[in-house]
mmCIF file of C-alpha atoms in Angstrom:
data_model
loop_
_atom_site.group_PDB
_atom_site.id
_atom_site.type_symbol
_atom_site.label_atom_id
_atom_site.label_comp_id
_atom_site.label_asym_id
_atom_site.label_seq_id
_atom_site.Cartn_x
_atom_site.Cartn_y
_atom_site.Cartn_z
ATOM 1 C CA UNK Z 1 1.650 31.011 -43.115
ATOM 2 C CA UNK Z 2 4.784 28.883 -43.025
ATOM 3 C CA UNK Z 3 6.721 31.995 -43.892
ATOM 4 C CA UNK Z 4 5.436 33.855 -40.850
ATOM 5 C CA UNK Z 5 6.215 30.815 -38.712
ATOM 6 C CA UNK Z 6 9.729 30.789 -40.011
ATOM 7 C CA UNK Z 7 10.013 34.491 -39.340
ATOM 8 C CA UNK Z 8 8.906 33.967 -35.776
ATOM 9 C CA UNK Z 9 11.325 31.094 -35.301
ATOM 10 C CA UNK Z 10 14.143 33.091 -36.789
ATOM 11 C CA UNK Z 11 13.337 36.066 -34.627
ATOM 12 C CA UNK Z 12 13.287 33.920 -31.501
ATOM 13 C CA UNK Z 13 16.549 32.251 -32.478
ATOM 14 C CA UNK Z 14 18.214 35.558 -33.043
ATOM 15 C CA UNK Z 15 17.064 36.791 -29.696
ATOM 16 C CA UNK Z 16 17.945 33.925 -27.373
ATOM 17 C CA UNK Z 17 18.547 36.271 -24.468
ATOM 18 C CA UNK Z 18 15.036 37.685 -24.700
ATOM 19 C CA UNK Z 19 12.525 35.856 -22.416
ATOM 20 C CA UNK Z 20 9.662 36.552 -24.805
ATOM 21 C CA UNK Z 21 11.579 35.121 -27.709
ATOM 22 C CA UNK Z 22 12.493 32.042 -25.709
ATOM 23 C CA UNK Z 23 8.891 31.545 -24.672
ATOM 24 C CA UNK Z 24 7.705 31.856 -28.254
ATOM 25 C CA UNK Z 25 10.330 29.389 -29.395
ATOM 26 C CA UNK Z 26 9.217 27.002 -26.662
ATOM 27 C CA UNK Z 27 5.587 27.228 -27.750
ATOM 28 C CA UNK Z 28 6.350 26.982 -31.465
ATOM 29 C CA UNK Z 29 8.380 23.842 -30.988
ATOM 30 C CA UNK Z 30 5.480 22.307 -29.137
ATOM 31 C CA UNK Z 31 7.527 21.889 -26.010
ATOM 32 C CA UNK Z 32 4.385 22.450 -23.999
ATOM 33 C CA UNK Z 33 3.136 19.099 -25.267
ATOM 34 C CA UNK Z 34 6.493 17.355 -24.977
ATOM 35 C CA UNK Z 35 5.732 15.991 -21.544
ATOM 36 C CA UNK Z 36 7.734 12.932 -20.473
ATOM 37 C CA UNK Z 37 5.699 9.777 -20.920
ATOM 38 C CA UNK Z 38 6.033 8.958 -17.228
ATOM 39 C CA UNK Z 39 4.178 12.176 -16.488
ATOM 40 C CA UNK Z 40 1.618 11.333 -19.143
ATOM 41 C CA UNK Z 41 1.170 7.941 -17.506
ATOM 42 C CA UNK Z 42 0.472 9.748 -14.243
ATOM 43 C CA UNK Z 43 -2.099 11.866 -16.097
ATOM 44 C CA UNK Z 44 -3.763 8.704 -17.413
ATOM 45 C CA UNK Z 45 -3.888 7.423 -13.858
ATOM 46 C CA UNK Z 46 -5.535 10.650 -12.739
ATOM 47 C CA UNK Z 47 -8.136 10.298 -15.493
ATOM 48 C CA UNK Z 48 -8.761 6.745 -14.275
ATOM 49 C CA UNK Z 49 -9.110 7.975 -10.706
ATOM 50 C CA UNK Z 50 -11.600 10.628 -11.779
ATOM 51 C CA UNK Z 51 -13.595 8.120 -13.809
ATOM 52 C CA UNK Z 52 -13.688 5.685 -10.911
ATOM 53 C CA UNK Z 53 -14.792 8.365 -8.464
ATOM 54 C CA UNK Z 54 -17.588 9.700 -10.662
ATOM 55 C CA UNK Z 55 -18.892 6.304 -11.742
ATOM 56 C CA UNK Z 56 -18.737 4.852 -8.251
ATOM 57 C CA UNK Z 57 -20.579 7.828 -6.788
ATOM 58 C CA UNK Z 58 -23.350 7.505 -9.372
ATOM 59 C CA UNK Z 59 -23.571 3.717 -9.272
ATOM 60 C CA UNK Z 60 -26.280 2.419 -6.890
ATOM 61 C CA UNK Z 61 -24.133 -0.688 -6.404
ATOM 62 C CA UNK Z 62 -21.022 1.366 -5.755
ATOM 63 C CA UNK Z 63 -18.710 0.358 -2.940
ATOM 64 C CA UNK Z 64 -17.045 2.466 -0.259
ATOM 65 C CA UNK Z 65 -13.384 3.366 -0.827
ATOM 66 C CA UNK Z 66 -12.373 1.621 2.366
ATOM 67 C CA UNK Z 67 -13.590 -1.450 4.237
ATOM 68 C CA UNK Z 68 -17.159 -1.551 5.469
ATOM 69 C CA UNK Z 69 -17.899 -1.811 9.203
ATOM 70 C CA UNK Z 70 -16.585 -5.097 10.509
ATOM 71 C CA UNK Z 71 -13.584 -4.941 8.170
ATOM 72 C CA UNK Z 72 -15.522 -6.391 5.268
ATOM 73 C CA UNK Z 73 -14.552 -5.552 1.702
ATOM 74 C CA UNK Z 74 -16.522 -5.509 -1.510
ATOM 75 C CA UNK Z 75 -19.852 -4.687 0.106
ATOM 76 C CA UNK Z 76 -21.952 -2.306 -2.007
ATOM 77 C CA UNK Z 77 -23.086 0.712 -0.025
ATOM 78 C CA UNK Z 78 -26.680 -0.357 -0.660
ATOM 79 C CA UNK Z 79 -26.022 -3.664 1.098
ATOM 80 C CA UNK Z 80 -24.025 -2.479 4.099
ATOM 81 C CA UNK Z 81 -27.041 -2.171 6.370
ATOM 82 C CA UNK Z 82 -28.858 -5.121 4.793
ATOM 83 C CA UNK Z 83 -26.156 -7.665 5.501
ATOM 84 C CA UNK Z 84 -25.602 -7.574 9.262
ATOM 85 C CA UNK Z 85 -23.173 -9.765 11.151
ATOM 86 C CA UNK Z 86 -23.836 -11.656 14.353
ATOM 87 C CA UNK Z 87 -21.525 -13.397 16.788
ATOM 88 C CA UNK Z 88 -21.620 -17.007 17.920
ATOM 89 C CA UNK Z 89 -23.693 -16.291 21.050
ATOM 90 C CA UNK Z 90 -26.444 -14.664 18.985
ATOM 91 C CA UNK Z 91 -26.277 -17.468 16.452
ATOM 92 C CA UNK Z 92 -26.665 -20.052 19.215
ATOM 93 C CA UNK Z 93 -29.823 -18.306 20.433
ATOM 94 C CA UNK Z 94 -31.246 -18.329 16.908
ATOM 95 C CA UNK Z 95 -30.427 -21.978 16.449
ATOM 96 C CA UNK Z 96 -31.979 -23.010 19.772
ATOM 97 C CA UNK Z 97 -35.131 -21.059 18.961
ATOM 98 C CA UNK Z 98 -35.285 -22.658 15.533
ATOM 99 C CA UNK Z 99 -35.935 -19.271 14.009
ATOM 100 C CA UNK Z 100 -33.278 -19.408 11.378
ATOM 101 C CA UNK Z 101 -32.019 -21.618 8.620
ATOM 102 C CA UNK Z 102 -28.246 -21.963 8.691
ATOM 103 C CA UNK Z 103 -26.492 -21.999 5.344
ATOM 104 C CA UNK Z 104 -23.011 -23.490 5.087
ATOM 105 C CA UNK Z 105 -21.024 -21.643 2.419
ATOM 106 C CA UNK Z 106 -18.019 -23.944 2.727
ATOM 107 C CA UNK Z 107 -16.962 -26.614 0.270
ATOM 108 C CA UNK Z 108 -19.002 -29.790 0.098
ATOM 109 C CA UNK Z 109 -16.339 -32.045 1.650
ATOM 110 C CA UNK Z 110 -16.043 -29.777 4.697
ATOM 111 C CA UNK Z 111 -19.799 -29.724 5.116
ATOM 112 C CA UNK Z 112 -19.933 -33.499 4.864
ATOM 113 C CA UNK Z 113 -17.270 -33.848 7.517
ATOM 114 C CA UNK Z 114 -18.985 -31.641 10.064
ATOM 115 C CA UNK Z 115 -21.508 -28.802 10.077
ATOM 116 C CA UNK Z 116 -23.988 -26.857 12.186
ATOM 117 C CA UNK Z 117 -27.107 -28.877 12.863
ATOM 118 C CA UNK Z 118 -29.856 -28.300 10.325
ATOM 119 C CA UNK Z 119 -27.571 -26.338 8.021
ATOM 120 C CA UNK Z 120 -27.989 -26.493 4.282
ATOM 121 C CA UNK Z 121 -24.828 -26.706 2.229
ATOM 122 C CA UNK Z 122 -24.482 -24.091 -0.497
ATOM 123 C CA UNK Z 123 -20.807 -24.099 -1.456
ATOM 124 C CA UNK Z 124 -20.045 -20.585 -2.571
ATOM 125 C CA UNK Z 125 -17.130 -21.649 -4.735
ATOM 126 C CA UNK Z 126 -19.666 -23.475 -6.920
ATOM 127 C CA UNK Z 127 -22.398 -20.883 -6.630
ATOM 128 C CA UNK Z 128 -23.118 -20.505 -10.313
ATOM 129 C CA UNK Z 129 -23.539 -24.264 -10.731
ATOM 130 C CA UNK Z 130 -25.556 -24.931 -7.589
ATOM 131 C CA UNK Z 131 -27.859 -21.922 -7.535
ATOM 132 C CA UNK Z 132 -30.662 -23.391 -9.715
ATOM 133 C CA UNK Z 133 -30.856 -26.434 -7.427
ATOM 134 C CA UNK Z 134 -30.313 -24.726 -4.103
ATOM 135 C CA UNK Z 135 -32.804 -21.896 -4.631
ATOM 136 C CA UNK Z 136 -35.798 -24.011 -3.621
ATOM 137 C CA UNK Z 137 -34.074 -24.970 -0.363
ATOM 138 C CA UNK Z 138 -33.657 -21.371 0.730
ATOM 139 C CA UNK Z 139 -37.075 -19.889 1.487
ATOM 140 C CA UNK Z 140 -37.269 -16.137 1.159
ATOM 141 C CA UNK Z 141 -39.565 -15.805 4.147
ATOM 142 C CA UNK Z 142 -37.073 -17.335 6.558
ATOM 143 C CA UNK Z 143 -34.063 -15.831 8.296
ATOM 144 C CA UNK Z 144 -30.892 -17.193 6.726
ATOM 145 C CA UNK Z 145 -27.673 -17.323 8.750
ATOM 146 C CA UNK Z 146 -24.662 -17.790 6.500
ATOM 147 C CA UNK Z 147 -21.319 -19.082 7.690
ATOM 148 C CA UNK Z 148 -18.003 -20.177 6.246
ATOM 149 C CA UNK Z 149 -14.618 -21.183 7.658
ATOM 150 C CA UNK Z 150 -13.604 -18.351 9.957
ATOM 151 C CA UNK Z 151 -11.434 -15.254 9.926
ATOM 152 C CA UNK Z 152 -10.473 -14.028 6.456
ATOM 153 C CA UNK Z 153 -13.170 -16.172 4.845
ATOM 154 C CA UNK Z 154 -15.338 -14.025 2.633
ATOM 155 C CA UNK Z 155 -17.472 -16.787 1.145
ATOM 156 C CA UNK Z 156 -20.499 -16.235 3.388
ATOM 157 C CA UNK Z 157 -20.430 -12.482 2.842
ATOM 158 C CA UNK Z 158 -20.295 -13.031 -0.906
ATOM 159 C CA UNK Z 159 -23.156 -15.449 -0.667
ATOM 160 C CA UNK Z 160 -25.087 -12.850 1.286
ATOM 161 C CA UNK Z 161 -24.548 -10.354 -1.505
ATOM 162 C CA UNK Z 162 -25.725 -12.829 -4.105
ATOM 163 C CA UNK Z 163 -28.841 -13.624 -2.080
ATOM 164 C CA UNK Z 164 -29.627 -9.936 -1.654
ATOM 165 C CA UNK Z 165 -29.285 -9.564 -5.419
ATOM 166 C CA UNK Z 166 -31.765 -12.422 -5.807
ATOM 167 C CA UNK Z 167 -34.337 -10.580 -3.711
ATOM 168 C CA UNK Z 168 -33.709 -12.099 -0.276
ATOM 169 C CA UNK Z 169 -34.115 -9.731 2.641
ATOM 170 C CA UNK Z 170 -33.477 -11.728 5.795
ATOM 171 C CA UNK Z 171 -29.838 -12.618 5.471
ATOM 172 C CA UNK Z 172 -27.273 -12.521 8.282
ATOM 173 C CA UNK Z 173 -23.609 -13.494 8.309
ATOM 174 C CA UNK Z 174 -22.090 -15.343 11.247
ATOM 175 C CA UNK Z 175 -18.878 -13.436 11.938
ATOM 176 C CA UNK Z 176 -15.858 -15.788 12.076
ATOM 177 C CA UNK Z 177 -18.166 -18.576 10.939
ATOM 178 C CA UNK Z 178 -17.402 -22.180 11.708
ATOM 179 C CA UNK Z 179 -14.327 -21.345 13.808
ATOM 180 C CA UNK Z 180 -16.228 -19.230 16.311
ATOM 181 C CA UNK Z 181 -19.184 -21.625 16.361
ATOM 182 C CA UNK Z 182 -17.010 -24.562 17.425
ATOM 183 C CA UNK Z 183 -15.049 -22.404 19.878
ATOM 184 C CA UNK Z 184 -18.315 -21.511 21.601
ATOM 185 C CA UNK Z 185 -19.338 -25.138 21.767
ATOM 186 C CA UNK Z 186 -22.122 -24.847 19.263
ATOM 187 C CA UNK Z 187 -23.734 -28.179 18.419
ATOM 188 C CA UNK Z 188 -22.512 -29.793 15.235
ATOM 189 C CA UNK Z 189 -23.559 -32.741 13.142
ATOM 190 C CA UNK Z 190 -21.174 -35.202 11.575
ATOM 191 C CA UNK Z 191 -22.165 -37.034 8.430
ATOM 192 C CA UNK Z 192 -25.852 -36.245 8.054
ATOM 193 C CA UNK Z 193 -28.371 -38.889 7.074
ATOM 194 C CA UNK Z 194 -28.191 -39.777 3.462
ATOM 195 C CA UNK Z 195 -24.498 -39.202 3.178
ATOM 196 C CA UNK Z 196 -22.474 -42.212 2.022
ATOM 197 C CA UNK Z 197 -21.288 -43.720 5.287
ATOM 198 C CA UNK Z 198 -17.757 -44.792 4.447
ATOM 199 C CA UNK Z 199 -16.156 -42.107 6.589
ATOM 200 C CA UNK Z 200 -18.585 -42.166 9.491
ATOM 201 C CA UNK Z 201 -17.094 -41.233 12.829
ATOM 202 C CA UNK Z 202 -14.160 -39.420 11.289
ATOM 203 C CA UNK Z 203 -13.469 -35.911 12.515
ATOM 204 C CA UNK P 1 16.997 -11.009 -36.284
ATOM 205 C CA UNK P 2 17.401 -7.613 -37.836
ATOM 206 C CA UNK P 3 14.475 -8.284 -40.163
ATOM 207 C CA UNK P 4 12.235 -9.350 -37.277
ATOM 208 C CA UNK P 5 13.201 -6.270 -35.323
ATOM 209 C CA UNK P 6 12.430 -4.061 -38.299
ATOM 210 C CA UNK P 7 9.025 -5.726 -38.641
ATOM 211 C CA UNK P 8 8.025 -5.464 -34.981
ATOM 212 C CA UNK P 9 9.116 -1.853 -34.789
ATOM 213 C CA UNK P 10 7.375 -0.941 -38.023
ATOM 214 C CA UNK P 11 4.752 1.762 -37.705
ATOM 215 C CA UNK P 12 1.913 -0.492 -38.887
ATOM 216 C CA UNK P 13 2.919 -3.363 -36.595
ATOM 217 C CA UNK P 14 3.017 -0.993 -33.629
ATOM 218 C CA UNK P 15 -0.406 0.371 -34.563
ATOM 219 C CA UNK P 16 -1.898 -3.122 -34.768
ATOM 220 C CA UNK P 17 -0.217 -4.090 -31.494
ATOM 221 C CA UNK P 18 -1.726 -0.996 -29.892
ATOM 222 C CA UNK P 19 -5.165 -1.966 -31.123
ATOM 223 C CA UNK P 20 -4.851 -5.544 -29.873
ATOM 224 C CA UNK P 21 -3.365 -4.708 -26.471
ATOM 225 C CA UNK P 22 -5.766 -1.793 -26.077
ATOM 226 C CA UNK P 23 -8.718 -3.974 -26.998
ATOM 227 C CA UNK P 24 -7.691 -6.561 -24.430
ATOM 228 C CA UNK P 25 -7.421 -3.930 -21.704
ATOM 229 C CA UNK P 26 -10.764 -2.334 -22.544
ATOM 230 C CA UNK P 27 -12.501 -5.721 -22.653
ATOM 231 C CA UNK P 28 -10.884 -6.754 -19.384
ATOM 232 C CA UNK P 29 -11.999 -3.581 -17.646
ATOM 233 C CA UNK P 30 -15.690 -3.739 -18.368
ATOM 234 C CA UNK P 31 -16.900 -6.461 -16.017
ATOM 235 C CA UNK P 32 -14.745 -5.114 -13.222
ATOM 236 C CA UNK P 33 -16.092 -1.596 -13.605
ATOM 237 C CA UNK P 34 -19.724 -2.647 -13.602
ATOM 238 C CA UNK P 35 -19.267 -5.126 -10.734
ATOM 239 C CA UNK P 36 -16.709 -3.471 -8.518
ATOM 240 C CA UNK P 37 -17.914 -5.337 -5.429
ATOM 241 C CA UNK P 38 -17.281 -8.690 -7.047
ATOM 242 C CA UNK P 39 -13.907 -7.555 -8.297
ATOM 243 C CA UNK P 40 -13.033 -6.496 -4.742
ATOM 244 C CA UNK P 41 -13.813 -10.079 -3.698
ATOM 245 C CA UNK P 42 -11.409 -11.349 -6.353
ATOM 246 C CA UNK P 43 -8.692 -8.956 -5.181
ATOM 247 C CA UNK P 44 -9.327 -10.143 -1.626
ATOM 248 C CA UNK P 45 -8.853 -13.740 -2.751
ATOM 249 C CA UNK P 46 -5.375 -13.012 -4.075
ATOM 250 C CA UNK P 47 -4.443 -12.079 -0.509
ATOM 251 C CA UNK P 48 -1.807 -9.541 -1.522
ATOM 252 C CA UNK P 49 -3.241 -6.269 -0.288
ATOM 253 C CA UNK P 50 -4.159 -5.036 3.164
ATOM 254 C CA UNK P 51 -7.918 -4.878 3.659
ATOM 255 C CA UNK P 52 -7.849 -1.108 3.830
ATOM 256 C CA UNK P 53 -6.627 -0.858 0.211
ATOM 257 C CA UNK P 54 -8.745 -3.528 -1.453
ATOM 258 C CA UNK P 55 -11.864 -1.507 -2.276
ATOM 259 C CA UNK P 56 -9.869 1.472 -3.550
ATOM 260 C CA UNK P 57 -7.732 -0.798 -5.715
ATOM 261 C CA UNK P 58 -10.826 -2.554 -7.049
ATOM 262 C CA UNK P 59 -12.285 0.804 -8.025
ATOM 263 C CA UNK P 60 -9.234 2.373 -9.641
ATOM 264 C CA UNK P 61 -7.566 -0.557 -11.400
ATOM 265 C CA UNK P 62 -10.364 -1.298 -13.923
ATOM 266 C CA UNK P 63 -10.556 2.381 -14.824
ATOM 267 C CA UNK P 64 -6.806 2.409 -15.328
ATOM 268 C CA UNK P 65 -7.254 -0.553 -17.677
ATOM 269 C CA UNK P 66 -10.000 1.286 -19.550
ATOM 270 C CA UNK P 67 -7.995 4.505 -19.834
ATOM 271 C CA UNK P 68 -4.867 2.706 -21.011
ATOM 272 C CA UNK P 69 -6.836 0.588 -23.454
ATOM 273 C CA UNK P 70 -8.650 3.588 -24.883
ATOM 274 C CA UNK P 71 -5.387 5.525 -25.287
ATOM 275 C CA UNK P 72 -3.811 2.606 -27.144
ATOM 276 C CA UNK P 73 -6.816 2.157 -29.416
ATOM 277 C CA UNK P 74 -7.162 5.838 -30.202
ATOM 278 C CA UNK P 75 -3.415 6.138 -30.579
ATOM 279 C CA UNK P 76 -2.708 8.989 -28.184
ATOM 280 C CA UNK P 77 0.069 8.920 -25.604
ATOM 281 C CA UNK P 78 0.881 5.394 -26.648
ATOM 282 C CA UNK P 79 4.242 5.268 -24.880
ATOM 283 C CA UNK P 80 2.673 6.407 -21.634
ATOM 284 C CA UNK P 81 -0.161 3.926 -22.061
ATOM 285 C CA UNK P 82 2.396 1.242 -22.936
ATOM 286 C CA UNK P 83 4.290 2.030 -19.751
ATOM 287 C CA UNK P 84 1.127 1.681 -17.681
ATOM 288 C CA UNK P 85 0.109 -1.467 -19.509
ATOM 289 C CA UNK P 86 3.545 -2.925 -18.795
ATOM 290 C CA UNK P 87 3.315 -2.056 -15.107
ATOM 291 C CA UNK P 88 -0.177 -3.519 -14.804
ATOM 292 C CA UNK P 89 0.736 -6.700 -16.656
ATOM 293 C CA UNK P 90 3.746 -7.223 -14.394
ATOM 294 C CA UNK P 91 1.432 -6.779 -11.401
ATOM 295 C CA UNK P 92 -1.001 -9.346 -12.846
ATOM 296 C CA UNK P 93 1.833 -11.805 -13.395
ATOM 297 C CA UNK P 94 3.118 -11.387 -9.859
ATOM 298 C CA UNK P 95 -0.417 -11.899 -8.517
ATOM 299 C CA UNK P 96 -0.935 -15.075 -10.543
ATOM 300 C CA UNK P 97 2.518 -16.456 -9.725
ATOM 301 C CA UNK P 98 2.167 -15.953 -5.980
ATOM 302 C CA UNK P 99 -1.305 -17.527 -6.071
ATOM 303 C CA UNK P 100 0.101 -20.566 -7.847
ATOM 304 C CA UNK P 101 3.129 -20.835 -5.558
ATOM 305 C CA UNK P 102 0.937 -20.581 -2.464
ATOM 306 C CA UNK P 103 -1.534 -23.071 -3.891
ATOM 307 C CA UNK P 104 -4.485 -20.666 -3.812
ATOM 308 C CA UNK P 105 -7.334 -22.059 -5.855
ATOM 309 C CA UNK P 106 -8.947 -18.826 -6.893
ATOM 310 C CA UNK P 107 -10.748 -17.288 -9.815
ATOM 311 C CA UNK P 108 -8.464 -15.386 -12.124
ATOM 312 C CA UNK P 109 -10.819 -12.395 -12.364
ATOM 313 C CA UNK P 110 -9.019 -11.447 -15.563
ATOM 314 C CA UNK P 111 -12.039 -10.781 -17.776
ATOM 315 C CA UNK P 112 -14.998 -12.011 -15.762
ATOM 316 C CA UNK P 113 -15.655 -11.420 -12.076
ATOM 317 C CA UNK P 114 -19.117 -12.939 -11.798
ATOM 318 C CA UNK P 115 -17.756 -16.470 -11.364
ATOM 319 C CA UNK P 116 -19.279 -17.559 -14.658
ATOM 320 C CA UNK P 117 -16.038 -18.297 -16.486
ATOM 321 C CA UNK P 118 -14.550 -20.611 -13.858
ATOM 322 C CA UNK P 119 -11.064 -19.595 -14.991
ATOM 323 C CA UNK P 120 -8.579 -20.225 -12.220
ATOM 324 C CA UNK P 121 -5.357 -18.309 -11.777
ATOM 325 C CA UNK P 122 -2.801 -20.653 -13.307
ATOM 326 C CA UNK P 123 0.602 -20.867 -14.966
ATOM 327 C CA UNK P 124 -1.203 -20.998 -18.320
ATOM 328 C CA UNK P 125 -2.555 -17.518 -17.678
ATOM 329 C CA UNK P 126 0.913 -16.469 -16.584
ATOM 330 C CA UNK P 127 2.260 -17.500 -19.995
ATOM 331 C CA UNK P 128 -0.569 -15.660 -21.726
ATOM 332 C CA UNK P 129 0.389 -12.563 -19.779
ATOM 333 C CA UNK P 130 3.955 -12.839 -21.081
ATOM 334 C CA UNK P 131 2.593 -12.188 -24.581
ATOM 335 C CA UNK P 132 0.655 -9.220 -23.268
ATOM 336 C CA UNK P 133 3.768 -7.990 -21.496
ATOM 337 C CA UNK P 134 5.849 -8.161 -24.673
ATOM 338 C CA UNK P 135 3.227 -6.184 -26.583
ATOM 339 C CA UNK P 136 2.977 -3.605 -23.836
ATOM 340 C CA UNK P 137 6.746 -3.222 -23.567
ATOM 341 C CA UNK P 138 7.048 -2.833 -27.303
ATOM 342 C CA UNK P 139 4.535 0.013 -27.220
ATOM 343 C CA UNK P 140 6.244 1.596 -24.252
ATOM 344 C CA UNK P 141 9.741 1.511 -25.730
ATOM 345 C CA UNK P 142 9.037 1.902 -29.439
ATOM 346 C CA UNK P 143 5.648 3.497 -30.132
#
């Protein structure tokens, strides 16, 4: 076997001008597999791309490859239509009618300083810790309007996703959150009852 | 110095390094693959990418980690996988450093994206990544 290999190599070496001999030499030396590692890295990346595409297509909680409507990111396709956004005017109507429970996704200190009247604080940055306690305050049969700081704040959207995962159905996100609410003159409450009063009256 | 260099470039040391680095990459990929939406949130928090790229990055990057990790563990195309591991680790370090410099208090998202670990991006993680970078570079240049 090795003898025939040697013969082939010898024949190809002795016939360097012959294209067939050169091709055989190329194959025998394994040059076909001697791909530069940068190219191999690109191949690995292609494998990763293929894996991501297949898995994401098959995954019920897969996400779109680009932003969802409204410029939101990280929204599973299954949640896109279940997590609508409203503007401040619509939120004001809901608040006046008393139809919805507002949920403040911001940090506790920001909620304590100022928040939408009747809102419950559920700081998203501490979601894992607060969820067991906050669950009873968020009835599933009520419309929940989630808000956070404003543009580029994804906390309320994330909270919406978590609530949908927990079986909530009536969840809405206030687009541009607290910023748009105050711009539209929405009523706010400073230092709710029960809060330690040392900072009362502060903005 | 020469002895150390001979040890770290020894075939067995490189194999073990490949297993360790590969294992880290595979482990790191899993949570991100199964919870791509949460990983997209983490990527968004780092505030480095335009919105239009975030979801695509969140989908591809964990699979790149898995592919690289698997290649290093199996022992195929280790230099290529080492090159990719090096590039990814440098990207992680840049992401962590800019988050620290800008004072962003965000979840690392290194191994867990569900918010359960509570690990913040920090200089400590940056130092940990230096070790990962050295291992990856060794595999890239010497495997």
